[in-house]
Short mmCIF file of C-alpha atoms in Angstrom, two decimals:
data_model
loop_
_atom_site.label_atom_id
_atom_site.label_comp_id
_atom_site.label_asym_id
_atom_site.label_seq_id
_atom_site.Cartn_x
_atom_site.Cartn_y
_atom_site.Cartn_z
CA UNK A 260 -171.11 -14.48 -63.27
CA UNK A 261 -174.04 -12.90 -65.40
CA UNK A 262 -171.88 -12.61 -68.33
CA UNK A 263 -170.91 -16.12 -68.53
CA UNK A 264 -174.32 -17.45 -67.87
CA UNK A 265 -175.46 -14.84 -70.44
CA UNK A 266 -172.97 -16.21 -72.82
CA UNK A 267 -173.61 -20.29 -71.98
CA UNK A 268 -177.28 -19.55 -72.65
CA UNK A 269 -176.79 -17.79 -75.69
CA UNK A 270 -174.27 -20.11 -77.45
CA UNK A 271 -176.89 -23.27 -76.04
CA UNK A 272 -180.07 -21.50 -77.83
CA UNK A 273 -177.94 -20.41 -81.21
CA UNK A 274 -176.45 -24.10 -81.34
CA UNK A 275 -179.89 -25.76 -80.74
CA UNK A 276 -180.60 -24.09 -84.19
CA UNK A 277 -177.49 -24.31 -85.94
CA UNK A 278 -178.02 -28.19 -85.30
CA UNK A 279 -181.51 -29.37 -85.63
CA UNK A 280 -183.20 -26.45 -88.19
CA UNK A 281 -180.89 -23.42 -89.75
CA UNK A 282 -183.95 -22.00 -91.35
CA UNK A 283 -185.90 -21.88 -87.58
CA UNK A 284 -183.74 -18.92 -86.74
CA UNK A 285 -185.10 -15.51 -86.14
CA UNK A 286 -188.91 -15.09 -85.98
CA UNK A 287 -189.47 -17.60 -88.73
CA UNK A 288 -192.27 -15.80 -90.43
CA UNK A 289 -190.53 -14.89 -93.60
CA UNK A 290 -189.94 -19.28 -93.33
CA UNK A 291 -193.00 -19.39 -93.36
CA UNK A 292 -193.97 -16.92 -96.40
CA UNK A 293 -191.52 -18.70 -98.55
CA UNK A 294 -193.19 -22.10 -97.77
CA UNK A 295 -196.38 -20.91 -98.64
CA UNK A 296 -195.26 -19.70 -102.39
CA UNK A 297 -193.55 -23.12 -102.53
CA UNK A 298 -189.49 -21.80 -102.31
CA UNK A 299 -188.94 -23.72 -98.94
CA UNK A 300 -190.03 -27.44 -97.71
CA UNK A 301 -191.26 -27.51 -94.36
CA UNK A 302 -189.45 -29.84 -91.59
CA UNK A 303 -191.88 -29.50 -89.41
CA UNK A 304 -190.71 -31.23 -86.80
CA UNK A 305 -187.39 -30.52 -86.23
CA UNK A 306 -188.39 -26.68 -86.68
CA UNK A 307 -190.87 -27.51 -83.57
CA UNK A 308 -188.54 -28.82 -81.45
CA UNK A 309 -185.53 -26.28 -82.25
CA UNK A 310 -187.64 -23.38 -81.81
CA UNK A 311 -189.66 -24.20 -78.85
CA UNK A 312 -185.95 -25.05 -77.33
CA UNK A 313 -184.08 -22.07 -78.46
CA UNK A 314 -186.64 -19.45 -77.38
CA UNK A 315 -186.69 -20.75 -74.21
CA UNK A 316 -183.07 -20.72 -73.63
CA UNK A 317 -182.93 -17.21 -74.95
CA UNK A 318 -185.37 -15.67 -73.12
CA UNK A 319 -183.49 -17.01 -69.97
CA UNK A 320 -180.37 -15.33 -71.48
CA UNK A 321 -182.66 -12.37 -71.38
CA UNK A 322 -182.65 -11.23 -75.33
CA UNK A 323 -184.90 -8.61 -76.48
CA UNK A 324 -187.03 -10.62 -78.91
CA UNK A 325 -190.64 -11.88 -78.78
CA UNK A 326 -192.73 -14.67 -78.53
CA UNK A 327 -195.67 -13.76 -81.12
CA UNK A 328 -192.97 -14.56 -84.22
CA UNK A 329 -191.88 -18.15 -82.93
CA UNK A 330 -195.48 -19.20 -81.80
CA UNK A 331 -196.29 -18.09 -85.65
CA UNK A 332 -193.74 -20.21 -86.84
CA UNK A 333 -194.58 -23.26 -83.96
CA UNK A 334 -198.08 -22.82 -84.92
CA UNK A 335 -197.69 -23.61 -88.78
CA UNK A 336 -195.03 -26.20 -87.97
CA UNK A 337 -198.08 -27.76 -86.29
CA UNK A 338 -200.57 -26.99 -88.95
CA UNK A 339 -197.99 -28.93 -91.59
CA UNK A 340 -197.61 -31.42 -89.50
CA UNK A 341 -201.81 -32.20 -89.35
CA UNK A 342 -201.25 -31.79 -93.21
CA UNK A 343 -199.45 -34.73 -93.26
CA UNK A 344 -202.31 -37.07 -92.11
CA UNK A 345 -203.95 -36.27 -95.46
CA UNK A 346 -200.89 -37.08 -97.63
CA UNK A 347 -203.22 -37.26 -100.49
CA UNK A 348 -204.39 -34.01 -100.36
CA UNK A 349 -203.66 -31.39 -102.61
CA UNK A 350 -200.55 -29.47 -101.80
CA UNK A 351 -202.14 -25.78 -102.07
CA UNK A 352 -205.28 -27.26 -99.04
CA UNK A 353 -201.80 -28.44 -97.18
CA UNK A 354 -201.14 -24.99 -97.17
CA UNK A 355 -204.07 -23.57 -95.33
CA UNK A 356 -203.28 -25.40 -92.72
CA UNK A 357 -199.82 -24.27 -92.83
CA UNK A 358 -201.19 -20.49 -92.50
CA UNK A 359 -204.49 -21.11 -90.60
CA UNK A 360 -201.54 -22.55 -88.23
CA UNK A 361 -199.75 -19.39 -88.12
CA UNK A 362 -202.65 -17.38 -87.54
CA UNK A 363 -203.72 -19.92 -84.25
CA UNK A 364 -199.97 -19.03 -83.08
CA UNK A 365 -200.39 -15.29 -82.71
CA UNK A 366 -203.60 -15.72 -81.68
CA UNK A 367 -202.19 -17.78 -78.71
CA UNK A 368 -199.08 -15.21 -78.25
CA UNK A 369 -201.20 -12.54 -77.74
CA UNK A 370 -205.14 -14.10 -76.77
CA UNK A 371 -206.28 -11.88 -80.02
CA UNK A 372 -208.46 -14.38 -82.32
CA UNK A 373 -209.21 -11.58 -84.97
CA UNK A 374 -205.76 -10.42 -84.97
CA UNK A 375 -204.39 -13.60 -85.60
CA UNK A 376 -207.19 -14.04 -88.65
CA UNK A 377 -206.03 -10.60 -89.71
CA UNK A 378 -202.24 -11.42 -89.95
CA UNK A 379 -202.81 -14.70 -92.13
CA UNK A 380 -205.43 -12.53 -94.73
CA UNK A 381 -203.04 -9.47 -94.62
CA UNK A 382 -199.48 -10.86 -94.28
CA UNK A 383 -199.22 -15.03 -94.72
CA UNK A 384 -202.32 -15.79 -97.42
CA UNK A 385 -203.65 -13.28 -99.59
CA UNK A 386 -206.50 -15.13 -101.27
CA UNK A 387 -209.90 -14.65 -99.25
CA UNK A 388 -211.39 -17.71 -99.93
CA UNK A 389 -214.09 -18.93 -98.13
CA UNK A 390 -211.83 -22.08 -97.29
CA UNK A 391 -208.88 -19.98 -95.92
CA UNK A 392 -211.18 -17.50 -94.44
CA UNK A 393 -213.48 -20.22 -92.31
CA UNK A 394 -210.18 -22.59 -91.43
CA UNK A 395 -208.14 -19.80 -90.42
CA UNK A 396 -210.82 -18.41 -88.18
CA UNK A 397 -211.55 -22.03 -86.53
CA UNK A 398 -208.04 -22.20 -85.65
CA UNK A 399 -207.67 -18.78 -84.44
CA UNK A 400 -210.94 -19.18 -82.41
CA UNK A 401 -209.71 -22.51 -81.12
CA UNK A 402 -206.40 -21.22 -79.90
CA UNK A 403 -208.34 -18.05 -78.15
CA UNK A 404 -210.47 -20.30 -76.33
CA UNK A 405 -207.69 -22.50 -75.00
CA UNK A 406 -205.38 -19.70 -74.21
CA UNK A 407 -208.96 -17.81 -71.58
CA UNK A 408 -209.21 -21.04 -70.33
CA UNK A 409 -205.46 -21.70 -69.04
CA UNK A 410 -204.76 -18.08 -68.90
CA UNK A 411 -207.31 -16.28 -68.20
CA UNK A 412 -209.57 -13.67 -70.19
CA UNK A 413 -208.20 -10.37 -69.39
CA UNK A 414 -206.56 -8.54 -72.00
CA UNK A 415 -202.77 -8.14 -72.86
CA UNK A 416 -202.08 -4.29 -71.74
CA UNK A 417 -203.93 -3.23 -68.36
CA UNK A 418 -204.69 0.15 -67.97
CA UNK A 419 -207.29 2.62 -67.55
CA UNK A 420 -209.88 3.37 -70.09
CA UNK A 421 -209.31 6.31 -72.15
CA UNK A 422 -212.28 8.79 -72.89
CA UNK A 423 -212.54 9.39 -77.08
CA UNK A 424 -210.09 11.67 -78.05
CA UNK A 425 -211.25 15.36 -78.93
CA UNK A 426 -211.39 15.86 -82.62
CA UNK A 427 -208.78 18.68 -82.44
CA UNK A 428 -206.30 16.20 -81.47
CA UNK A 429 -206.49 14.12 -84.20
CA UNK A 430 -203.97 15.92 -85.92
CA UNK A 431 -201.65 15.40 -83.22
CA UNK A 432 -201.07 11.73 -84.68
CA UNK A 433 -199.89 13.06 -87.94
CA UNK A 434 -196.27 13.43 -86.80
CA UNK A 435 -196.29 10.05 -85.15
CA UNK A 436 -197.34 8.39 -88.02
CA UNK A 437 -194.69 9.92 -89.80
CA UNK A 438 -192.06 9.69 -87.19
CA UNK A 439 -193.26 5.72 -87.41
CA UNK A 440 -192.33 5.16 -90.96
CA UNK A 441 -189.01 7.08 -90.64
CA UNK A 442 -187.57 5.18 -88.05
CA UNK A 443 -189.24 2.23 -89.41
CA UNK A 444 -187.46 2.55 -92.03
CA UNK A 445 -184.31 2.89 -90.05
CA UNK A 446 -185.36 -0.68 -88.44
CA UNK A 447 -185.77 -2.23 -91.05
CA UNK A 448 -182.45 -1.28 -92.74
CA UNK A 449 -180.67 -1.94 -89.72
CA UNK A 450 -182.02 -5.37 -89.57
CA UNK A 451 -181.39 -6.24 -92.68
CA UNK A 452 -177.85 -5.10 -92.55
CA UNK A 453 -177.07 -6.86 -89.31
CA UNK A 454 -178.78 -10.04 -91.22
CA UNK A 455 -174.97 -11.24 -92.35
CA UNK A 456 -173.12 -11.56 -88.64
CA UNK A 457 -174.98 -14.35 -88.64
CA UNK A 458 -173.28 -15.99 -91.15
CA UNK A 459 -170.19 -14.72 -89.81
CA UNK A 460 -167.14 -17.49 -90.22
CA UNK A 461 -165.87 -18.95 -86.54
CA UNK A 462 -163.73 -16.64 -84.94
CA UNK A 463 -165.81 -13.29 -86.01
CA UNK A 464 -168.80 -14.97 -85.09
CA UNK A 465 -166.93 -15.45 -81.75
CA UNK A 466 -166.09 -12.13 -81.16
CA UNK A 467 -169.54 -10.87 -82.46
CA UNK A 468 -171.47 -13.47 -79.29
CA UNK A 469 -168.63 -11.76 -76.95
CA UNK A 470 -169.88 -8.85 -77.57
CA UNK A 471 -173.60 -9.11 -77.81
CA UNK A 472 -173.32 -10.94 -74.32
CA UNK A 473 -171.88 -7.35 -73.06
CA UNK A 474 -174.38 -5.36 -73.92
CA UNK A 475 -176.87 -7.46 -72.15
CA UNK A 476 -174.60 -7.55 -69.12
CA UNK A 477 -174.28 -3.66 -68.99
CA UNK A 478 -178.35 -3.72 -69.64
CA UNK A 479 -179.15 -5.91 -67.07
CA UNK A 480 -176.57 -4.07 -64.57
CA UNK A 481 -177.97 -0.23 -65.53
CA UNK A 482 -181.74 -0.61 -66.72
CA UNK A 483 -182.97 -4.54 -66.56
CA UNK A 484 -186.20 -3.65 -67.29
CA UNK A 485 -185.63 -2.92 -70.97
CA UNK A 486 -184.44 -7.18 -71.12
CA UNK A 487 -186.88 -9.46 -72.64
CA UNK A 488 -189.83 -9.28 -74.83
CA UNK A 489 -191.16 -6.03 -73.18
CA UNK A 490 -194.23 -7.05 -72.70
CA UNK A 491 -194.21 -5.51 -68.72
CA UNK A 492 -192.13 -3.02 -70.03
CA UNK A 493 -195.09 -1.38 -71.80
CA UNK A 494 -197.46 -2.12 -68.60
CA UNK A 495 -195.43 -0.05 -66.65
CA UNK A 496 -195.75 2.82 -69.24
CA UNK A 497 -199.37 2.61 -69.47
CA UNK A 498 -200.03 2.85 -65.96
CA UNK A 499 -198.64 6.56 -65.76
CA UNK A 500 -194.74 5.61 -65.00
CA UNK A 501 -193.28 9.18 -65.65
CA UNK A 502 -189.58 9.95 -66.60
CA UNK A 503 -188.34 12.97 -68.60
CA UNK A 504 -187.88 12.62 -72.40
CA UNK A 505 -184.75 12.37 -72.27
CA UNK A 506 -184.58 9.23 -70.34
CA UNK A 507 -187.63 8.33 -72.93
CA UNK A 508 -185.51 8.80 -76.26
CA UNK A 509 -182.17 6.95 -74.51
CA UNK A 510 -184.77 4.14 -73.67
CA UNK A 511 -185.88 4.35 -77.41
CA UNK A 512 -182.32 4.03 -78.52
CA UNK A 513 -180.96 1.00 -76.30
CA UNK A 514 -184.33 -0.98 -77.22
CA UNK A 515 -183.63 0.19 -80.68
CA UNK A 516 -179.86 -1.55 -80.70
CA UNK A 517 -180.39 -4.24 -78.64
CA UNK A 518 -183.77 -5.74 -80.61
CA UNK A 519 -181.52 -5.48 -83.81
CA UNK A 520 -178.85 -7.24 -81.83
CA UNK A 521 -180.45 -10.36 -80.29
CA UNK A 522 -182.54 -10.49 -83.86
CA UNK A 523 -179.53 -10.96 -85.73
CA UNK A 524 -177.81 -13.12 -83.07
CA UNK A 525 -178.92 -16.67 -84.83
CA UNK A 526 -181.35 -17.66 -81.98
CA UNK A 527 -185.05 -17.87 -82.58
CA UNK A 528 -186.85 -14.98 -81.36
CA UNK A 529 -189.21 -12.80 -82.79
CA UNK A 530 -189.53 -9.31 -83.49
CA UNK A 531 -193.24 -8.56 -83.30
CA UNK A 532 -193.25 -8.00 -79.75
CA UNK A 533 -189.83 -5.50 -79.60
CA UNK A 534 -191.45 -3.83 -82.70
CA UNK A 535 -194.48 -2.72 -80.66
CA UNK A 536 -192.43 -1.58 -77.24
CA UNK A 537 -190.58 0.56 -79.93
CA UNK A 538 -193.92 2.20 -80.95
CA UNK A 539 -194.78 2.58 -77.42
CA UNK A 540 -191.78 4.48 -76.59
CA UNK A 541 -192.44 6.19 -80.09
CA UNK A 542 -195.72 7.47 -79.13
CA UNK A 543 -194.58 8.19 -75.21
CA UNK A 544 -192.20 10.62 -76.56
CA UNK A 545 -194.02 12.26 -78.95
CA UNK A 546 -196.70 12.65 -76.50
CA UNK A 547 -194.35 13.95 -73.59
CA UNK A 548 -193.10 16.05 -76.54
CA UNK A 549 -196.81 17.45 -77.28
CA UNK A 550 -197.40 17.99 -73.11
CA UNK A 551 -194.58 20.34 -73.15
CA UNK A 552 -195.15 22.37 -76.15
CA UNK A 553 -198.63 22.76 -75.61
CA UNK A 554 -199.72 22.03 -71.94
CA UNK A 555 -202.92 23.62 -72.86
CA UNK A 556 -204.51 20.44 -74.42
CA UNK A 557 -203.97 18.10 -71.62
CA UNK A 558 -202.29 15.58 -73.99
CA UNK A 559 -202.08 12.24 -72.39
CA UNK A 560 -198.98 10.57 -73.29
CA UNK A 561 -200.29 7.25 -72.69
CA UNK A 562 -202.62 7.58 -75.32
CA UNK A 563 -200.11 8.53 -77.80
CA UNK A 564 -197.91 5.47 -76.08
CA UNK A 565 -201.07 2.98 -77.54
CA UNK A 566 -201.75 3.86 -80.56
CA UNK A 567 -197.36 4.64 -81.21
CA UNK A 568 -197.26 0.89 -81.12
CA UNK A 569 -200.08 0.26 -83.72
CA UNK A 570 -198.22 3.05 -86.02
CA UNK A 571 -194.66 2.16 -85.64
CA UNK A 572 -196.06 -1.55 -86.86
CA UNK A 573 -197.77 -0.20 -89.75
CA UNK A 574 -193.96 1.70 -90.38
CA UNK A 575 -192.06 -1.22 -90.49
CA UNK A 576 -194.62 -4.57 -91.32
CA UNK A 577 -196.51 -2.18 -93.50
CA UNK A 578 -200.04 -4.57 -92.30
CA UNK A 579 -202.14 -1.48 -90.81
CA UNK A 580 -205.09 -3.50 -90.72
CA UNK A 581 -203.51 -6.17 -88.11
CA UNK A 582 -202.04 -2.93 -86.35
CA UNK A 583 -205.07 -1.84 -85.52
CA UNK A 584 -206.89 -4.77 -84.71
CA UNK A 585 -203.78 -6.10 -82.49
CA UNK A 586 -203.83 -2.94 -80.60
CA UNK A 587 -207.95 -2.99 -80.09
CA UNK A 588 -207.52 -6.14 -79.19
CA UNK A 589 -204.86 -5.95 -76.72
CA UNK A 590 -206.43 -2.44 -74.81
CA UNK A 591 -210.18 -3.56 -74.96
CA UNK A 592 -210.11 -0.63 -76.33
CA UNK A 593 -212.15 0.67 -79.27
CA UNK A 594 -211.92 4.24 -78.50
CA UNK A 595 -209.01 4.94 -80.43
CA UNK A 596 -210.20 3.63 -83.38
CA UNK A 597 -209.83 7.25 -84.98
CA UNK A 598 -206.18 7.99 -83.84
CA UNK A 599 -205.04 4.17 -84.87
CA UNK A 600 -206.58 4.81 -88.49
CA UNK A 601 -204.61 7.94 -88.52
CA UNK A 602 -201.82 7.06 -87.51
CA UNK A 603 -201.69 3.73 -88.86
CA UNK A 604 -202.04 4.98 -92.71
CA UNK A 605 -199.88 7.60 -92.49
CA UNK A 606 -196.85 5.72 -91.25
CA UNK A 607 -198.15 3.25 -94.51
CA UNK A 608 -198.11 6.04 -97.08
CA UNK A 609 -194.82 7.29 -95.70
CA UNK A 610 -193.21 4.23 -95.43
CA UNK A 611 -194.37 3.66 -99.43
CA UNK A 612 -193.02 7.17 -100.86
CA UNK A 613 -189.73 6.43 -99.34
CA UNK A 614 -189.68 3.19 -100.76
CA UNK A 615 -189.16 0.78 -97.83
CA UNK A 616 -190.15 -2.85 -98.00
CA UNK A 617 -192.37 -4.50 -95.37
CA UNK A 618 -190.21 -5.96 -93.15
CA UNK A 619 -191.33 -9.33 -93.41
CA UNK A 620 -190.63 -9.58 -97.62
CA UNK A 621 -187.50 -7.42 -97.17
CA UNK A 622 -185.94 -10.76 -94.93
CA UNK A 623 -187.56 -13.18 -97.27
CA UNK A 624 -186.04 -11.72 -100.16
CA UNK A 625 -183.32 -11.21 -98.82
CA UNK A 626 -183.23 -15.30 -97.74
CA UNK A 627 -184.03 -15.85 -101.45
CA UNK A 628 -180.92 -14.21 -102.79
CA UNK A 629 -178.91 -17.02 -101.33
CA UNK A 630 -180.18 -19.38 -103.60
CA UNK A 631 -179.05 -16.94 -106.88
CA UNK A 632 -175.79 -16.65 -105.02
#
């Protein structure tokens, strides 16, 4: 019974895209990066509508993608559509709105204002004008206050305050930072290769659904809890849930598989979210890792768990700055500013000398090459 409701939903949330907006699949953010250096036009609408609809159906089929890239893309769908009003308008002011948009989307994903400023300065628009810079924070600051008033003002990841970390276990964070771009790198290779099943032809397209809908039967039969954006996934690891490293790494590994999987299934679903429960899982084992070699410094594995999700972003977006922010954000925590900052860069500077591509250009070039093909 799972496995055919699993399948329905899934075929329902690709179709919903297939039909009404091809280019709403995914997270939509490298959509969105393309629209802003004028390569794709914006139908606003119909990418509203097919990725509101499609998210929802797939997170009741239980993929393991996130919200933060769809409300991105939701967000600037809105932003071009306010552009509209002012048809006269120059195009480039059309287009702050289309980022300040984005920018109010994360902000609402993840009730993080300056994170969602940071992402449009650091990954959607560039320029720092004072026009980009004052409309992108009135949007952000807008969504914030409308998400504490429905929601509530309590932060994302509840857990309980850290003390500062000693400064002779700052070095600690080293290895995570590179362990961050490594794998990142492995993400975002992965990603990109698993990029053409969906534009598989019928029947291996067919075949590739069966199987997808599978592995999230087996998943939701053995360990349910790694389903779904992961959000209370990382709750549970942040309030001291303790499991040997082993279990840890296999965790690592299935999250690993199945967030390429469900990314590259053709539904909308984003992979901002999936990206940071891999970093938590990152830093958990590492930390675990750093307990048992050396019980002596009373490494706590939580710790490492927080800032693994600001380093394994910086590994595989390559946009420390939002990394760190997010993660401050999230925690209410500035405590760990020195261990994110670590961490952070050195995943960056990694991730450059081996040459990998922020994740976010890699698909939009990669989008791109269509149109030379």
């Amino acid at each position: 019974m799972i496995f055919w409701s699993t399948l329905i939903t899934l075929i329902i949330a690709v179709s919903a895209i297939r039909w009404l907006a091809p280019e709403a699949s995914g997270s939509g953010i490298p959509h969105i990066k393309a629209i802003l250096i004028g390569r794709r036009h914006f139908r606003w609408f119909r990418v509203l509508i097919a990725k509101f609809f499609s998210m929802f159906i797939g997170g009741v089929a239980g993929l393991v993608v996130g919200r933060a890239g769809p409300c991105v893309h939701m967000g600037s769908a809105i932003g071009q559509g306010l552009a509209n009003l002012w048809p006269t308008k120059k195009h480039s002011d059309q287009l702050i709105l289309v980022a300040a948009g984005g920018g109010a989307g994360l902000t609402a994903a993840f009730n993080a204002p300056l994170s969602g400023l940071t992402f449009v300065l650091e990954e959607l628009e560039r320029r720092c004008s004072t026009l980009e810079f004052f409309t992108a924070a009135i949007a952000c600051m807008t969504a914030d206050m409308v998400c504490r008033a429905v929601l509530g003002q309590q932060p994302a990841f509840h857990f309980e305050n850290f003390t500062t970390p000693p400064l002779n276990l700052l070095i600690a964070f080293l290895p995570l930072g590179i362990l961050s771009a490594l794998l990142g790198s492995l993400f975002t290779r992965s990603l990109l290769w698993g990029q053409r099943l969906i534009t598989l032809p019928i029947w291996p397209k067919w075949f590739w659904w069966l199987t997808l809908t599978l592995l999230l039967t087996v998943t939701a039969w053995k360990t349910p809890e790694l389903l779904g954006g992961g959000h209370s996934f990382v709750n549970e690891i942040l309030v001291g849930r303790q499991v040997p490293l082993e279990t840890i790494a296999l965790f690592f590994i299935g999250r690993f598989v199945l967030t390429i999987a469900c990314s590259c299934s053709g539904a909308a679903g984003g992979i901002f979210m999936p990206i940071l429960v891999l970093g938590a899982l990152l830093g958990w084992a590492v930390g675990v890792s750093l307990q048992l070699l050396f019980p002596e410094l009373n490494v706590d594995s939580k710790l490492f768990a927080v800032v693994g999700m600001a380093a394994y972003f910086s590994g595989v977006v390559q946009a420390p700055l939002t990394a760190i922010v997010v993660i401050i954000e999230m925690t209410s925590n500035y405590t760990l500013i020195l261990p994110l900052f670590i961490a952070c860069f050195t995943a960056l500077l990694i991730a450059n000398w081996l040459g990998n591509p922020p994740v976010y250009e890699a698909l939009l070039e990669n989008d791109l090459r269509k149109d030379r093909i």
